[in-house]
Coordinates of C-alpha atoms and ligand atoms in Angstrom, one line a residue:
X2 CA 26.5 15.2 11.7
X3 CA 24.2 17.1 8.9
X4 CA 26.1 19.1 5.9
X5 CA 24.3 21.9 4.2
X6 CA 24.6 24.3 1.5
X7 CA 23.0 28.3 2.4
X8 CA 23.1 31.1 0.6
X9 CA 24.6 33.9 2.1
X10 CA 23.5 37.9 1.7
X11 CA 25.4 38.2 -1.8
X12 CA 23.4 34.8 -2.6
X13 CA 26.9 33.6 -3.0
X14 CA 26.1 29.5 -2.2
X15 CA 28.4 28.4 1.6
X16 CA 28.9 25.1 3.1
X17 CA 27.4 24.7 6.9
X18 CA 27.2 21.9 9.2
X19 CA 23.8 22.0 11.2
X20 CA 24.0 22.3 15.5
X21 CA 20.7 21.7 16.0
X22 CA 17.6 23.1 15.0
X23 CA 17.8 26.1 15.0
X24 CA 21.7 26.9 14.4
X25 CA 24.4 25.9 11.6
X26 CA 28.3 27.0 11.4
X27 CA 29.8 28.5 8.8
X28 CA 32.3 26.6 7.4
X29 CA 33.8 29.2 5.1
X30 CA 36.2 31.0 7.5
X31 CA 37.9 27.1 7.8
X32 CA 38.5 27.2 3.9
X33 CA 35.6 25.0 3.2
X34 CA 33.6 26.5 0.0
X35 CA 32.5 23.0 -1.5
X36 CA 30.4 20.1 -0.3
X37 CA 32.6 17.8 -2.9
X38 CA 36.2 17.3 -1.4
X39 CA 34.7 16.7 2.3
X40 CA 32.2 14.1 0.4
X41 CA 35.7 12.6 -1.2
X42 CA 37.6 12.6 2.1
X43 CA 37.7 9.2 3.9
X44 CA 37.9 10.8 6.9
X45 CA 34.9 13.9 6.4
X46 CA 33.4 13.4 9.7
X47 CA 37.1 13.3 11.9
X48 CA 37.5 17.0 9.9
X49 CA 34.0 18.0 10.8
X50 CA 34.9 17.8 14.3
X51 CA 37.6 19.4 14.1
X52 CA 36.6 22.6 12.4
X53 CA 33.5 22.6 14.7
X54 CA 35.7 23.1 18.0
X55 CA 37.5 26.2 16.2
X56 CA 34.8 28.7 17.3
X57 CA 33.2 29.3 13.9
X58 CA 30.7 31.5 13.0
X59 CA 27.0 30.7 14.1
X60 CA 24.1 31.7 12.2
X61 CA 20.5 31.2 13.0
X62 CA 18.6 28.5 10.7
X63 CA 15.8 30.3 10.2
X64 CA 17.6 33.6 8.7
X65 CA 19.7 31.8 5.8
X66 CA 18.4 30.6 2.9
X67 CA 18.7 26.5 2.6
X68 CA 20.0 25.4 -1.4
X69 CA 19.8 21.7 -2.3
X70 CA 22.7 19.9 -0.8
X71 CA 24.6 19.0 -4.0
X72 CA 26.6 20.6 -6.3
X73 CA 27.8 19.2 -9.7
X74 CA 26.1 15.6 -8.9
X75 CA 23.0 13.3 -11.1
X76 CA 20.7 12.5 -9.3
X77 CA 19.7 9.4 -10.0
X78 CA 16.8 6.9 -8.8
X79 CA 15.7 3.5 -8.3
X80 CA 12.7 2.2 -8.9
X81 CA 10.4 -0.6 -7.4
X82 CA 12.4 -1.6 -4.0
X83 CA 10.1 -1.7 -1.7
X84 CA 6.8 -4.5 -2.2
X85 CA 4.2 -1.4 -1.7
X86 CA 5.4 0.2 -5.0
X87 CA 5.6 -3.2 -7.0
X88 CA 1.9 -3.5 -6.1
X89 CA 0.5 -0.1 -6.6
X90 CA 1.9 0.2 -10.0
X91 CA 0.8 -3.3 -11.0
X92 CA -2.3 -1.9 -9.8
X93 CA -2.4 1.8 -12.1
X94 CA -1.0 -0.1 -15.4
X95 CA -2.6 -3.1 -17.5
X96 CA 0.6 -4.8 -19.3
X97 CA 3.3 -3.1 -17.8
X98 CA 2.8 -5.3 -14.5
X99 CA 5.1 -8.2 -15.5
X100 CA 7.7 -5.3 -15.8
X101 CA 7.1 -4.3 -12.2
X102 CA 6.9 -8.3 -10.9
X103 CA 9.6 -9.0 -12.8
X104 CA 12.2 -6.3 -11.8
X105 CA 11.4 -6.2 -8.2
X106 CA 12.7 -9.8 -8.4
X107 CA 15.2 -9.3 -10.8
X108 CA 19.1 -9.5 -10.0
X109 CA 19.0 -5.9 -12.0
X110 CA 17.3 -3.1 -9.8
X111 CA 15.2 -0.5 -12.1
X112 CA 17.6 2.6 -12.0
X113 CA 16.4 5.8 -13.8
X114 CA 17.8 9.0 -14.6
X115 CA 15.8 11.6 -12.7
X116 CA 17.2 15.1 -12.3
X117 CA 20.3 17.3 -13.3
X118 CA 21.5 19.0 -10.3
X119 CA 20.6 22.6 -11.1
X120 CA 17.0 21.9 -11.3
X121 CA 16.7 19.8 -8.2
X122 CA 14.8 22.0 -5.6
X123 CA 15.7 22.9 -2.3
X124 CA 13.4 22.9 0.6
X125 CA 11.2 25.8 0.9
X126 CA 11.1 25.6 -3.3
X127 CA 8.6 24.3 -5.3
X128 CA 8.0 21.1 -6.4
X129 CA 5.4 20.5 -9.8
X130 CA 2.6 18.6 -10.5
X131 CA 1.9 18.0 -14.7
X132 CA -0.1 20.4 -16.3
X133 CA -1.1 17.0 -18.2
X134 CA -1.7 14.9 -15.9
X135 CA -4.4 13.8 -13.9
X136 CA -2.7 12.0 -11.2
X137 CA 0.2 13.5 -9.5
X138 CA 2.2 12.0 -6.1
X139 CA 5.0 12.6 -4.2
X140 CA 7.4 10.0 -3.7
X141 CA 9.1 10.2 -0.2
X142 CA 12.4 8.5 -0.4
X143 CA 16.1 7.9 1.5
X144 CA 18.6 9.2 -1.2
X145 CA 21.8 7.7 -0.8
X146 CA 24.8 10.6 -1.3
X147 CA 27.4 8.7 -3.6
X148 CA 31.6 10.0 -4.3
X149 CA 33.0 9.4 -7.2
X150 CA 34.2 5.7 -6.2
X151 CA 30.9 4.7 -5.8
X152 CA 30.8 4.8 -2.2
X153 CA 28.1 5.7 0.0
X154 CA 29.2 8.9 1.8
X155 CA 25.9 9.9 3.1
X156 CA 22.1 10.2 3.5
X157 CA 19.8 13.0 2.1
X158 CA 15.6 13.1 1.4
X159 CA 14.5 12.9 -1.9
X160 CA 11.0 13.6 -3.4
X161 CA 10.5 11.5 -6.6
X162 CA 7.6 13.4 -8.2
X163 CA 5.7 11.2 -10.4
X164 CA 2.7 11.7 -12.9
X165 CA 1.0 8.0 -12.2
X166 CA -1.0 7.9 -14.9
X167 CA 1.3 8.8 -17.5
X168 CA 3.5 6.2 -16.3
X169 CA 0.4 4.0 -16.3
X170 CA -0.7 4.5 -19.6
X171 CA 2.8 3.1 -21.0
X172 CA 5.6 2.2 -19.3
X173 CA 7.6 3.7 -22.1
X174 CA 6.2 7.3 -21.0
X175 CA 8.2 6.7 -17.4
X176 CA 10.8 9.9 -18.7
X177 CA 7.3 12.3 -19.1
X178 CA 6.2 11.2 -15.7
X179 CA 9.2 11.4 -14.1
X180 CA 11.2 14.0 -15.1
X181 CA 10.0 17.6 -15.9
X182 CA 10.1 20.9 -14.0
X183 CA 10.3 20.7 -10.7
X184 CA 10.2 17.2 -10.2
X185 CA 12.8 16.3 -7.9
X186 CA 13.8 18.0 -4.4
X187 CA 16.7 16.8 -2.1
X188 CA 17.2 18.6 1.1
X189 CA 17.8 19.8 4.0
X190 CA 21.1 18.8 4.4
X191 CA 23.4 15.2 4.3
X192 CA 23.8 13.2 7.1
X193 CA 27.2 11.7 7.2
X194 CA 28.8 9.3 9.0
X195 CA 25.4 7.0 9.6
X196 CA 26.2 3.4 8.7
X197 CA 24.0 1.4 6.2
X198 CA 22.0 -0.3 9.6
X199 CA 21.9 2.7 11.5
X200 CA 20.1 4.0 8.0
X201 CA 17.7 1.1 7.6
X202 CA 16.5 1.7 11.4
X203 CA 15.4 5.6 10.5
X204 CA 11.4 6.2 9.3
X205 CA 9.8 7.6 6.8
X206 CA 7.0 10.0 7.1
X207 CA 4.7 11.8 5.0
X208 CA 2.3 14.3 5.6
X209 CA 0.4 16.4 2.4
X210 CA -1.1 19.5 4.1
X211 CA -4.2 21.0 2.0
X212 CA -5.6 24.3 3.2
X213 CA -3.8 23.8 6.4
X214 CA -5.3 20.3 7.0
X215 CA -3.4 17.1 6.4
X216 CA -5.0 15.4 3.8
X217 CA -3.0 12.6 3.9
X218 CA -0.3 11.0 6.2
X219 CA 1.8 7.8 5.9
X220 CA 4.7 6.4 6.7
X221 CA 7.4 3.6 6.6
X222 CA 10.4 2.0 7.3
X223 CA 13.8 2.4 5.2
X224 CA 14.6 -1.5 6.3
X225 CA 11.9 -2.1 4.0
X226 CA 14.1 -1.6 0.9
X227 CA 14.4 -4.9 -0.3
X228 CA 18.1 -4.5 -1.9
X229 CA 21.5 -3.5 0.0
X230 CA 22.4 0.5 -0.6
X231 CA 26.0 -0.7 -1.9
X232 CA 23.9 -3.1 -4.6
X233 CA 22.3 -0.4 -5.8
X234 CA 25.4 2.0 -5.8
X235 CA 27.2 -0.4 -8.0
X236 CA 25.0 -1.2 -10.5
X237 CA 24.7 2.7 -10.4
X238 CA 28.1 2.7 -11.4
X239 CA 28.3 -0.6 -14.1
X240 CA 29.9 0.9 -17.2
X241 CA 29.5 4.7 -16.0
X242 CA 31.4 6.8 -14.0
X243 CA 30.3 10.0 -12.0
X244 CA 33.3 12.5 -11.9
X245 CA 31.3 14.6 -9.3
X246 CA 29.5 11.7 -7.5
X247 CA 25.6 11.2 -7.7
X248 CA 22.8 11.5 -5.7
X249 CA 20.6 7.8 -5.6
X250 CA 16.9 7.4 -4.6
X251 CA 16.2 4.5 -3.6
X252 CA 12.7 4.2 -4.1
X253 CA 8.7 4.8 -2.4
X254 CA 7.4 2.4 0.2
X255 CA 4.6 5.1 0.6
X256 CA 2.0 5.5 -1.7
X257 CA -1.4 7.9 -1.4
X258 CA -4.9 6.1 -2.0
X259 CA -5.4 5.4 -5.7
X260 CA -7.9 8.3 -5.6
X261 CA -5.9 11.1 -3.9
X262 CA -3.8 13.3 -6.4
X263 CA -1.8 16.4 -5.4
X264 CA -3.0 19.8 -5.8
X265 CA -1.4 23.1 -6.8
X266 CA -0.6 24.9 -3.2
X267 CA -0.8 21.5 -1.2
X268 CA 2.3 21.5 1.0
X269 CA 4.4 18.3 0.8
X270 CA 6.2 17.3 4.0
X271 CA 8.8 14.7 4.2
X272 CA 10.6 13.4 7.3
X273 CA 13.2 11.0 7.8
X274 CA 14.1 10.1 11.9
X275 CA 18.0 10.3 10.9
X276 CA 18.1 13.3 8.8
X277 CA 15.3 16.1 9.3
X278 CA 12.4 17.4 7.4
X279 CA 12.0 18.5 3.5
X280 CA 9.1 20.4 2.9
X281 CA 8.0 21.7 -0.6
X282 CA 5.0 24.1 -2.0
X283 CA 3.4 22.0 -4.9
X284 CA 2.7 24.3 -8.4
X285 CA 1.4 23.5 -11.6
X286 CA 4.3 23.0 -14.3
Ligands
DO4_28 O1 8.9 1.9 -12.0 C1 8.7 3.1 -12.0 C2 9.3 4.0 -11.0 C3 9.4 3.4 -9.6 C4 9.7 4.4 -8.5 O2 10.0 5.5 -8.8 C5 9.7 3.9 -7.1 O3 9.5 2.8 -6.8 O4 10.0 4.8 -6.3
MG29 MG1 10.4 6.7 -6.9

């Protein structure tokens, strides 16, 4: 069961669960006009089902516009899960790479601040690539959808853009390469109701299209993250609290060549087998 947030003719923001495909319902004629209580109920999904069999509106995917499906929430992001990333960035840095080694084995997972919720981008939006940078990715990644108690409520796709050679040049720059305009995208909707396994069975795909040709393709598995979602979740939550929730990434297993870099107009393309497809237009920021 996928929640999304649309924006309707008067660009007035709605909540919709998605059918299929091609067709959502609009849940605002059953008094729902925010994501946040559903995401606090303990029983979203048995509600779900229940407004869906009232014979609510239908609207065609493809005509309503799709916003970024969170509303007052960090987004936050962890760093170094998966052994692919701990090796590509020992690779891109000189003396950070104990850092790397260290925290991937570390009882304390690398957690970073990445985005504010009104600049997260929606598919269809544009993600950015450093004016001052030389080496830009995308970072593909299973984003964990997090209520205020710190549970995990649901599953979205998150792009972590990254500048690797600012964060190669100094470990200390990780802010500049990580968070700027544009750099973080969530969408197309949450999945809710998948448990932590059926999660960890889903894939991870990328595809980078360049002039209509895939320049690069990769993917992985999201049993591959070496820590446990609620780990993460509550050192997320270790002397904070999040009123509204958060959104967690929970790091790359996929990384591009050491030589590939993104380009303004590519067109990044992430997939995940349990949730859908978020797809972003790459700019220079
Ligand atoms: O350590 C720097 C960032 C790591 C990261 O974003 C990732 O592994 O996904
Ligand atoms: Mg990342």
């Amino acid at each position: 069961m996928n929640l999304c947030r649309f924006k309707d003719q008067q660009d007035q923001a709605r909540i919709g669960l998605v059918l299929d495909d091609s067709t959502l319902l609009d849940l605002t004629p059953a008094g729902v006009r925010q994501m946040q209580p559903l995401l606090e109920s303990d029983d979203a999904v048995a509600q779900l089902n229940q407004m869906a069999s009232q014979g609510l509106p239908r609207l065609g995917l493809a005509e309503v516009r799709l916003c970024a499906p969170l509303e007052r929430q960090e987004v936050w992001a962890a760093g170094v899960t998966y052994l692919r990333s701990k090796t590509a960035r020992m690779g891109e840095s000189d003396f950070g790479a104990t850092a790397y080694d260290r925290v991937y084995a570390a009882e304390r997972p690398e957690l970073f601040f990445k985005s504010l919720a009104e600049k997260v981008a929606a598919t269809g939006e544009p993600v950015g690539i450093r004016r001052d940078a030389r080496w830009s990715v995308p970072e593909p990644e299973l984003a964990l959808v997090l209520n205020s108690r710190g549970s995990v409520v649901g599953y979205t796709i998150g792009n972590d853009m990254s500048a690797r050679d600012i964060e190669g040049e100094n470990l200390l720059y990780l802010p500049q390469a990580k968070i700027y305009e544009h750099s973080c995208a969530l969408g197309p909707s949450i999945r809710l109701g998948a448990s932590e396994s059926a999660a960890r069975a889903w894939t991870i795909r990328l595809a980078i299209h360049r002039q209509g040709q895939a320049v690069f393709t990769g993917q992985t598995s999201a049993g591959q993250i070496k820590r446990g979602f609620d780990e993460l979740a509550r050192f997320l939550f270790r002397s904070q609290s999040f009123p509204h929730g958060a959104v967690l990434l929970t790091g790359t297993g996929i990384v591009p060549p050491d030589a590939f870099s993104l380009q303004a107009q590519d067109l990044v393309q992430i997939e995940v087998s349990g949730i859908g497809r978020l797809e972003n237009p790459v700019v220079v920021v």
